[in-house]
Amino acid sequence: MDHIRLNSLVSSARACIADSKRAGVMRFSRGTEKGRFLLFHAAMSFCSQKVRATLLQRGVAYESNEMLILASRDRDGNLVAAENYSAEYVRLRRSGQVSSVRGLADGYSGMSSVSLCGLDACAVPTLVDLDTGEVIVDSLRICVHIDSAVGGSDPLIPIADQDRQRVFRQLEAVDATPHPGLLYGFHPHRDRRPQVLRDAMKTVYDEKLKTLAALAARHSADPEVVEAYHAKISKESAGRAVQHDVVFQEAIRKATRERLAQLNLDLQQSTTDWLCSNSLSLADIFWAVSLVRLRYLGLAVLWEDLPLVEPYYRMVTSLHSIREEVINATIASMPPSAYLSSETATRAF
């Protein structure tokens, strides 16, 4: 993309962050590639955690633009839209929409996969690579891009073709796990989410839809932005429709259990402590983020009879990148969970 246009899009999106202390902040300033990457993200966002953990693991400096991704109320009680719903941010994300993406996401599967569901133009994370002029909007592609761009002697994606294929199979498995559905949905019998979170989820869809409708009306002169809002409205309406749907909630737990069972089998077949190769790979980073989120939601019960998953969880959560950008970020940004505490973060290696 032309750098003048790219800088304009970035500046406009950055300006939508209400607190300047969360915008344009350099992280890991002693790291490599300083001045190259800009990240729009949220502390609590599952997909953002994957990207931040990858950046830290690879020792990459970047400009952090942390967004509030839930609606709030002002002093007068008026609803304030999430920062990632701003038209300026939507324009930035849509500029990164590529032909390989399945269009805009307008349905609900409980997953956040861009490759499987399409682009949510109101979601995080978004990575801007100033060197190449690219805007990348898919967390899986972002992590692969970072690893490839940095190079060096400790890549997270192996060079050996067979190991590389194993890694991508695991990345796709995590990408297709219904983490958003598990976060937002009410299970009729086994809902172990923090009570504060459950209470917030009772109104979250109504608040999303109300702010989106107002934004679509406000920006009616911009068809590309309005199209994105209408797709988002369709997606969130579908999500609200299955939030209490017993069949849907059971199905996404079953799907998650099946992926964990496959993980246990893959660990059994691995010849090293790591999942796909002789050293840490991006597959281990992705699974670490997934397992932390599931534990936070009280869903470690899904692997309690899978003997290799818990030891693997303890190993990958001892990584500094996971403790800092996943465990600590979750604890700091989400309601307290009885299933996840700072004690979960053990010795780093």
GROMACS .gro file of C-alpha atoms in nm:
model
  349
    1MET     CA    1   0.000   0.000   0.000
    2ASP     CA    2   0.113   0.355  -0.063
    3HIS     CA    3   0.285   0.475   0.256
    4ILE     CA    4   0.109   0.812   0.259
    5ARG     CA    5  -0.231   0.642   0.257
    6LEU     CA    6  -0.115   0.381   0.508
    7ASN     CA    7   0.013   0.642   0.753
    8SER     CA    8  -0.314   0.833   0.720
    9LEU     CA    9  -0.520   0.521   0.796
   10VAL     CA   10  -0.300   0.434   1.094
   11SER     CA   11  -0.311   0.787   1.237
   12SER     CA   12  -0.690   0.799   1.210
   13ALA     CA   13  -0.732   0.458   1.375
   14ARG     CA   14  -0.486   0.546   1.650
   15ALA     CA   15  -0.680   0.866   1.724
   16CYS     CA   16  -0.988   0.658   1.813
   17ILE     CA   17  -0.817   0.532   2.129
   18ALA     CA   18  -0.955   0.758   2.401
   19ASP     CA   19  -0.662   0.732   2.641
   20SER     CA   20  -0.337   0.847   2.481
   21LYS     CA   21  -0.145   0.631   2.729
   22ARG     CA   22  -0.271   0.325   2.536
   23ALA     CA   23  -0.180   0.458   2.191
   24GLY     CA   24   0.155   0.467   2.016
   25VAL     CA   25   0.341   0.296   2.300
   26MET     CA   26   0.670   0.130   2.210
   27ARG     CA   27   0.703  -0.217   2.360
   28PHE     CA   28   1.026  -0.417   2.389
   29SER     CA   29   1.226  -0.119   2.264
   30ARG     CA   30   1.547  -0.322   2.284
   31GLY     CA   31   1.404  -0.586   2.052
   32THR     CA   32   1.464  -0.635   1.683
   33GLU     CA   33   1.280  -0.467   1.393
   34LYS     CA   34   1.227  -0.145   1.589
   35GLY     CA   35   1.005   0.098   1.398
   36ARG     CA   36   0.864  -0.169   1.168
   37PHE     CA   37   0.550  -0.314   1.330
   38LEU     CA   38   0.238  -0.147   1.470
   39LEU     CA   39  -0.020  -0.358   1.650
   40PHE     CA   40  -0.383  -0.273   1.727
   41HIS     CA   41  -0.494  -0.518   1.995
   42ALA     CA   42  -0.671  -0.572   2.327
   43ALA     CA   43  -0.534  -0.725   2.647
   44MET     CA   44  -0.824  -0.969   2.685
   45SER     CA   45  -0.852  -1.065   2.319
   46PHE     CA   46  -0.766  -1.430   2.258
   47CYS     CA   47  -0.633  -1.362   1.908
   48SER     CA   48  -0.435  -1.060   2.031
   49GLN     CA   49  -0.272  -1.276   2.296
   50LYS     CA   50  -0.145  -1.514   2.027
   51VAL     CA   51   0.017  -1.226   1.843
   52ARG     CA   52   0.169  -1.056   2.148
   53ALA     CA   53   0.311  -1.387   2.274
   54THR     CA   54   0.467  -1.445   1.932
   55LEU     CA   55   0.620  -1.097   1.927
   56LEU     CA   56   0.767  -1.141   2.275
   57GLN     CA   57   0.891  -1.493   2.208
   58ARG     CA   58   1.071  -1.368   1.897
   59GLY     CA   59   1.205  -1.058   2.073
   60VAL     CA   60   1.039  -0.809   1.839
   61ALA     CA   61   0.986  -0.443   1.920
   62TYR     CA   62   0.653  -0.293   1.816
   63GLU     CA   63   0.421   0.002   1.861
   64SER     CA   64   0.128  -0.098   2.081
   65ASN     CA   65  -0.219   0.050   2.030
   66GLU     CA   66  -0.439  -0.110   2.294
   67MET     CA   67  -0.813  -0.081   2.231
   68LEU     CA   68  -1.113  -0.120   2.461
   69ILE     CA   69  -1.323  -0.383   2.286
   70LEU     CA   70  -1.640  -0.373   2.496
   71ALA     CA   71  -1.896  -0.094   2.512
   72SER     CA   72  -1.897   0.129   2.820
   73ARG     CA   73  -2.108   0.402   2.977
   74ASP     CA   74  -2.017   0.768   3.011
   75ARG     CA   75  -2.086   0.977   3.321
   76ASP     CA   76  -2.441   1.038   3.206
   77GLY     CA   77  -2.507   0.668   3.150
   78ASN     CA   78  -2.494   0.691   2.772
   79LEU     CA   79  -2.362   0.392   2.582
   80VAL     CA   80  -2.014   0.441   2.433
   81ALA     CA   81  -1.913   0.212   2.148
   82ALA     CA   82  -1.607  -0.009   2.172
   83GLU     CA   83  -1.301   0.158   2.022
   84ASN     CA   84  -1.253  -0.118   1.766
   85TYR     CA   85  -1.598  -0.033   1.624
   86SER     CA   86  -1.483   0.312   1.510
   87ALA     CA   87  -1.518   0.383   1.140
   88GLU     CA   88  -1.151   0.482   1.120
   89TYR     CA   89  -1.039   0.144   1.253
   90VAL     CA   90  -1.283  -0.037   1.025
   91ARG     CA   91  -1.127   0.141   0.727
   92LEU     CA   92  -0.782   0.029   0.836
   93ARG     CA   93  -0.890  -0.334   0.867
   94ARG     CA   94  -1.075  -0.334   0.538
   95SER     CA   95  -0.760  -0.207   0.369
   96GLY     CA   96  -0.600  -0.535   0.475
   97GLN     CA   97  -0.876  -0.750   0.331
   98VAL     CA   98  -0.718  -0.978   0.071
   99SER     CA   99  -0.865  -1.193  -0.202
  100SER     CA  100  -0.793  -1.509  -0.003
  101VAL     CA  101  -1.032  -1.399   0.273
  102ARG     CA  102  -1.391  -1.522   0.239
  103GLY     CA  103  -1.546  -1.176   0.240
  104LEU     CA  104  -1.701  -1.023   0.550
  105ALA     CA  105  -1.808  -1.246   0.838
  106ASP     CA  106  -2.186  -1.220   0.866
  107GLY     CA  107  -2.271  -1.550   1.037
  108TYR     CA  108  -2.186  -1.706   1.372
  109SER     CA  109  -2.000  -2.030   1.432
  110GLY     CA  110  -1.845  -1.955   1.770
  111MET     CA  111  -1.503  -1.936   1.600
  112SER     CA  112  -1.284  -1.635   1.524
  113SER     CA  113  -1.102  -1.785   1.226
  114VAL     CA  114  -1.074  -1.536   0.941
  115SER     CA  115  -0.994  -1.808   0.687
  116LEU     CA  116  -1.302  -2.012   0.784
  117CYS     CA  117  -1.551  -1.740   0.873
  118GLY     CA  118  -1.447  -1.429   0.683
  119LEU     CA  119  -1.326  -1.090   0.799
  120ASP     CA  120  -1.477  -0.922   1.103
  121ALA     CA  121  -1.387  -0.561   1.028
  122CYS     CA  122  -1.454  -0.462   1.389
  123ALA     CA  123  -1.218  -0.715   1.549
  124VAL     CA  124  -0.863  -0.716   1.682
  125PRO     CA  125  -0.576  -0.772   1.624
  126THR     CA  126  -0.448  -0.581   1.324
  127LEU     CA  127  -0.077  -0.568   1.238
  128VAL     CA  128   0.076  -0.298   1.020
  129ASP     CA  129   0.416  -0.372   0.864
  130LEU     CA  130   0.564  -0.036   0.770
  131ASP     CA  131   0.851  -0.196   0.580
  132THR     CA  132   0.627  -0.382   0.337
  133GLY     CA  133   0.323  -0.153   0.353
  134GLU     CA  134   0.099  -0.444   0.453
  135VAL     CA  135  -0.204  -0.445   0.682
  136ILE     CA  136  -0.262  -0.798   0.812
  137VAL     CA  137  -0.595  -0.878   0.977
  138ASP     CA  138  -0.581  -1.253   1.046
  139SER     CA  139  -0.404  -1.349   1.372
  140LEU     CA  140  -0.271  -1.673   1.224
  141ARG     CA  141  -0.126  -1.491   0.923
  142ILE     CA  142   0.010  -1.219   1.150
  143CYS     CA  143   0.208  -1.466   1.360
  144VAL     CA  144   0.342  -1.646   1.053
  145HIS     CA  145   0.436  -1.311   0.898
  146ILE     CA  146   0.623  -1.200   1.210
  147ASP     CA  147   0.818  -1.525   1.235
  148SER     CA  148   0.911  -1.511   0.869
  149ALA     CA  149   1.005  -1.142   0.876
  150VAL     CA  150   1.232  -1.169   1.177
  151GLY     CA  151   1.432  -1.469   1.059
  152GLY     CA  152   1.725  -1.564   1.279
  153SER     CA  153   1.833  -1.892   1.432
  154ASP     CA  154   1.525  -1.969   1.645
  155PRO     CA  155   1.223  -1.966   1.412
  156LEU     CA  156   0.886  -2.075   1.548
  157ILE     CA  157   0.800  -2.240   1.218
  158PRO     CA  158   1.046  -2.521   1.138
  159ILE     CA  159   1.234  -2.534   0.811
  160ALA     CA  160   1.192  -2.910   0.770
  161ASP     CA  161   0.887  -2.966   0.551
  162GLN     CA  162   0.732  -3.246   0.759
  163ASP     CA  163   0.765  -3.053   1.084
  164ARG     CA  164   0.633  -2.740   0.912
  165GLN     CA  165   0.322  -2.927   0.798
  166ARG     CA  166   0.266  -3.053   1.153
  167VAL     CA  167   0.287  -2.699   1.286
  168PHE     CA  168   0.033  -2.561   1.038
  169ARG     CA  169  -0.208  -2.844   1.114
  170GLN     CA  170  -0.198  -2.745   1.482
  171LEU     CA  171  -0.235  -2.375   1.404
  172GLU     CA  172  -0.546  -2.452   1.204
  173ALA     CA  173  -0.682  -2.671   1.485
  174VAL     CA  174  -0.652  -2.389   1.738
  175ASP     CA  175  -0.788  -2.140   1.485
  176ALA     CA  176  -1.099  -2.356   1.441
  177THR     CA  177  -1.163  -2.405   1.815
  178PRO     CA  178  -1.475  -2.206   1.919
  179HIS     CA  179  -1.314  -1.984   2.183
  180PRO     CA  180  -1.556  -1.688   2.136
  181GLY     CA  181  -1.856  -1.920   2.158
  182LEU     CA  182  -1.727  -2.060   2.486
  183LEU     CA  183  -1.663  -1.711   2.623
  184TYR     CA  184  -2.001  -1.563   2.533
  185GLY     CA  185  -2.230  -1.865   2.560
  186PHE     CA  186  -2.439  -1.986   2.854
  187HIS     CA  187  -2.413  -2.360   2.913
  188PRO     CA  188  -2.731  -2.485   3.083
  189HIS     CA  189  -2.561  -2.729   3.321
  190ARG     CA  190  -2.187  -2.669   3.341
  191ASP     CA  191  -2.125  -2.294   3.321
  192ARG     CA  192  -1.805  -2.236   3.521
  193ARG     CA  193  -1.730  -1.885   3.398
  194PRO     CA  194  -1.677  -1.615   3.664
  195GLN     CA  195  -2.010  -1.477   3.784
  196VAL     CA  196  -1.907  -1.121   3.695
  197LEU     CA  197  -1.838  -1.236   3.340
  198ARG     CA  198  -2.170  -1.418   3.317
  199ASP     CA  199  -2.353  -1.107   3.434
  200ALA     CA  200  -2.176  -0.894   3.173
  201MET     CA  201  -2.261  -1.141   2.899
  202LYS     CA  202  -2.634  -1.104   2.968
  203THR     CA  203  -2.638  -0.763   2.799
  204VAL     CA  204  -2.326  -0.769   2.581
  205TYR     CA  205  -2.504  -0.851   2.255
  206ASP     CA  206  -2.775  -0.589   2.305
  207GLU     CA  207  -2.506  -0.327   2.367
  208LYS     CA  208  -2.307  -0.435   2.062
  209LEU     CA  209  -2.609  -0.422   1.834
  210LYS     CA  210  -2.727  -0.086   1.965
  211THR     CA  211  -2.389   0.080   1.910
  212LEU     CA  212  -2.344  -0.081   1.567
  213ALA     CA  213  -2.683   0.042   1.449
  214ALA     CA  214  -2.600   0.395   1.562
  215LEU     CA  215  -2.261   0.384   1.390
  216ALA     CA  216  -2.411   0.254   1.065
  217ALA     CA  217  -2.657   0.543   1.064
  218ARG     CA  218  -2.386   0.797   1.146
  219HIS     CA  219  -2.161   0.684   0.861
  220SER     CA  220  -2.433   0.625   0.601
  221ALA     CA  221  -2.232   0.818   0.340
  222ASP     CA  222  -1.950   0.561   0.349
  223PRO     CA  223  -2.075   0.239   0.183
  224GLU     CA  224  -1.765   0.033   0.267
  225VAL     CA  225  -1.796   0.112   0.637
  226VAL     CA  226  -2.173   0.060   0.639
  227GLU     CA  227  -2.129  -0.277   0.468
  228ALA     CA  228  -1.888  -0.379   0.744
  229TYR     CA  229  -2.130  -0.267   1.016
  230HIS     CA  230  -2.422  -0.452   0.859
  231ALA     CA  231  -2.215  -0.771   0.836
  232LYS     CA  232  -2.116  -0.728   1.201
  233ILE     CA  233  -2.479  -0.672   1.300
  234SER     CA  234  -2.575  -0.993   1.121
  235LYS     CA  235  -2.294  -1.185   1.293
  236GLU     CA  236  -2.370  -1.054   1.643
  237SER     CA  237  -2.744  -1.111   1.598
  238ALA     CA  238  -2.669  -1.473   1.510
  239GLY     CA  239  -2.444  -1.498   1.815
  240ARG     CA  240  -2.718  -1.367   2.041
  241ALA     CA  241  -2.960  -1.623   1.896
  242VAL     CA  242  -2.744  -1.917   2.010
  243GLN     CA  243  -2.612  -1.771   2.334
  244HIS     CA  244  -2.861  -1.980   2.534
  245ASP     CA  245  -2.915  -2.252   2.272
  246VAL     CA  246  -2.855  -2.586   2.445
  247VAL     CA  247  -2.780  -2.777   2.125
  248PHE     CA  248  -2.528  -2.517   2.007
  249GLN     CA  249  -2.357  -2.487   2.344
  250GLU     CA  250  -2.324  -2.865   2.373
  251ALA     CA  251  -2.191  -2.885   2.018
  252ILE     CA  252  -1.910  -2.633   2.068
  253ARG     CA  253  -1.801  -2.809   2.388
  254LYS     CA  254  -1.801  -3.139   2.205
  255ALA     CA  255  -1.593  -2.988   1.924
  256THR     CA  256  -1.346  -2.848   2.177
  257ARG     CA  257  -1.321  -3.182   2.355
  258GLU     CA  258  -1.248  -3.355   2.023
  259ARG     CA  259  -0.964  -3.113   1.949
  260LEU     CA  260  -0.818  -3.170   2.294
  261ALA     CA  261  -0.838  -3.547   2.247
  262GLN     CA  262  -0.649  -3.508   1.920
  263LEU     CA  263  -0.392  -3.291   2.096
  264ASN     CA  264  -0.341  -3.566   2.353
  265LEU     CA  265  -0.292  -3.819   2.073
  266ASP     CA  266  -0.048  -3.590   1.892
  267LEU     CA  267   0.151  -3.544   2.213
  268GLN     CA  268   0.161  -3.921   2.254
  269GLN     CA  269   0.303  -3.957   1.904
  270SER     CA  270   0.560  -3.678   1.946
  271THR     CA  271   0.918  -3.791   2.002
  272THR     CA  272   1.008  -3.477   2.202
  273ASP     CA  273   0.850  -3.269   2.479
  274TRP     CA  274   0.736  -3.020   2.216
  275LEU     CA  275   0.437  -3.086   1.996
  276CYS     CA  276   0.574  -3.073   1.642
  277SER     CA  277   0.954  -3.062   1.639
  278ASN     CA  278   1.268  -3.076   1.852
  279SER     CA  279   1.218  -2.721   1.974
  280LEU     CA  280   0.946  -2.475   2.062
  281SER     CA  281   0.721  -2.394   1.765
  282LEU     CA  282   0.431  -2.162   1.691
  283ALA     CA  283   0.203  -2.461   1.750
  284ASP     CA  284   0.310  -2.466   2.116
  285ILE     CA  285   0.246  -2.092   2.147
  286PHE     CA  286  -0.104  -2.124   1.997
  287TRP     CA  287  -0.198  -2.421   2.215
  288ALA     CA  288  -0.068  -2.244   2.525
  289VAL     CA  289  -0.299  -1.948   2.458
  290SER     CA  290  -0.591  -2.183   2.394
  291LEU     CA  291  -0.538  -2.391   2.708
  292VAL     CA  292  -0.504  -2.082   2.927
  293ARG     CA  293  -0.834  -1.944   2.792
  294LEU     CA  294  -1.008  -2.278   2.845
  295ARG     CA  295  -0.875  -2.305   3.200
  296TYR     CA  296  -0.987  -1.949   3.274
  297LEU     CA  297  -1.339  -2.046   3.165
  298GLY     CA  298  -1.335  -2.351   3.395
  299LEU     CA  299  -1.304  -2.591   3.104
  300ALA     CA  300  -0.988  -2.774   3.209
  301VAL     CA  301  -1.238  -3.048   3.294
  302LEU     CA  302  -1.246  -3.119   2.922
  303TRP     CA  303  -0.894  -3.263   2.945
  304GLU     CA  304  -0.889  -3.405   3.299
  305ASP     CA  305  -0.890  -3.763   3.164
  306LEU     CA  306  -0.637  -3.688   2.888
  307PRO     CA  307  -0.308  -3.768   3.065
  308LEU     CA  308  -0.066  -3.575   2.845
  309VAL     CA  309  -0.250  -3.244   2.817
  310GLU     CA  310  -0.204  -3.119   3.174
  311PRO     CA  311   0.176  -3.178   3.181
  312TYR     CA  312   0.197  -3.008   2.842
  313TYR     CA  313  -0.008  -2.715   2.975
  314ARG     CA  314   0.231  -2.673   3.266
  315MET     CA  315   0.531  -2.682   3.034
  316VAL     CA  316   0.406  -2.425   2.783
  317THR     CA  317   0.271  -2.190   3.050
  318SER     CA  318   0.618  -2.172   3.204
  319LEU     CA  319   0.732  -1.977   2.897
  320HIS     CA  320   0.791  -1.610   2.980
  321SER     CA  321   0.599  -1.502   2.670
  322ILE     CA  322   0.291  -1.696   2.782
  323ARG     CA  323   0.309  -1.586   3.144
  324GLU     CA  324   0.342  -1.221   3.046
  325GLU     CA  325   0.116  -1.183   2.742
  326VAL     CA  326  -0.146  -1.447   2.817
  327ILE     CA  327  -0.174  -1.537   3.186
  328ASN     CA  328  -0.088  -1.197   3.333
  329ALA     CA  329  -0.283  -1.013   3.063
  330THR     CA  330  -0.590  -1.229   3.127
  331ILE     CA  331  -0.573  -1.175   3.502
  332ALA     CA  332  -0.528  -0.799   3.460
  333SER     CA  333  -0.803  -0.745   3.202
  334MET     CA  334  -1.077  -0.998   3.282
  335PRO     CA  335  -1.288  -1.077   3.591
  336PRO     CA  336  -1.110  -1.304   3.843
  337SER     CA  337  -1.146  -1.676   3.775
  338ALA     CA  338  -1.121  -1.945   4.040
  339TYR     CA  339  -0.940  -2.158   3.784
  340LEU     CA  340  -0.659  -1.920   3.683
  341SER     CA  341  -0.430  -1.724   3.914
  342SER     CA  342  -0.080  -1.580   3.913
  343GLU     CA  343   0.040  -1.903   4.074
  344THR     CA  344  -0.029  -2.068   3.739
  345ALA     CA  345   0.276  -1.886   3.608
  346THR     CA  346   0.569  -2.101   3.715
  347ARG     CA  347   0.939  -2.088   3.641
  348ALA     CA  348   1.025  -1.953   3.298
  349PHE     CA  349   1.276  -2.122   3.072
   0.00000   0.00000   0.00000
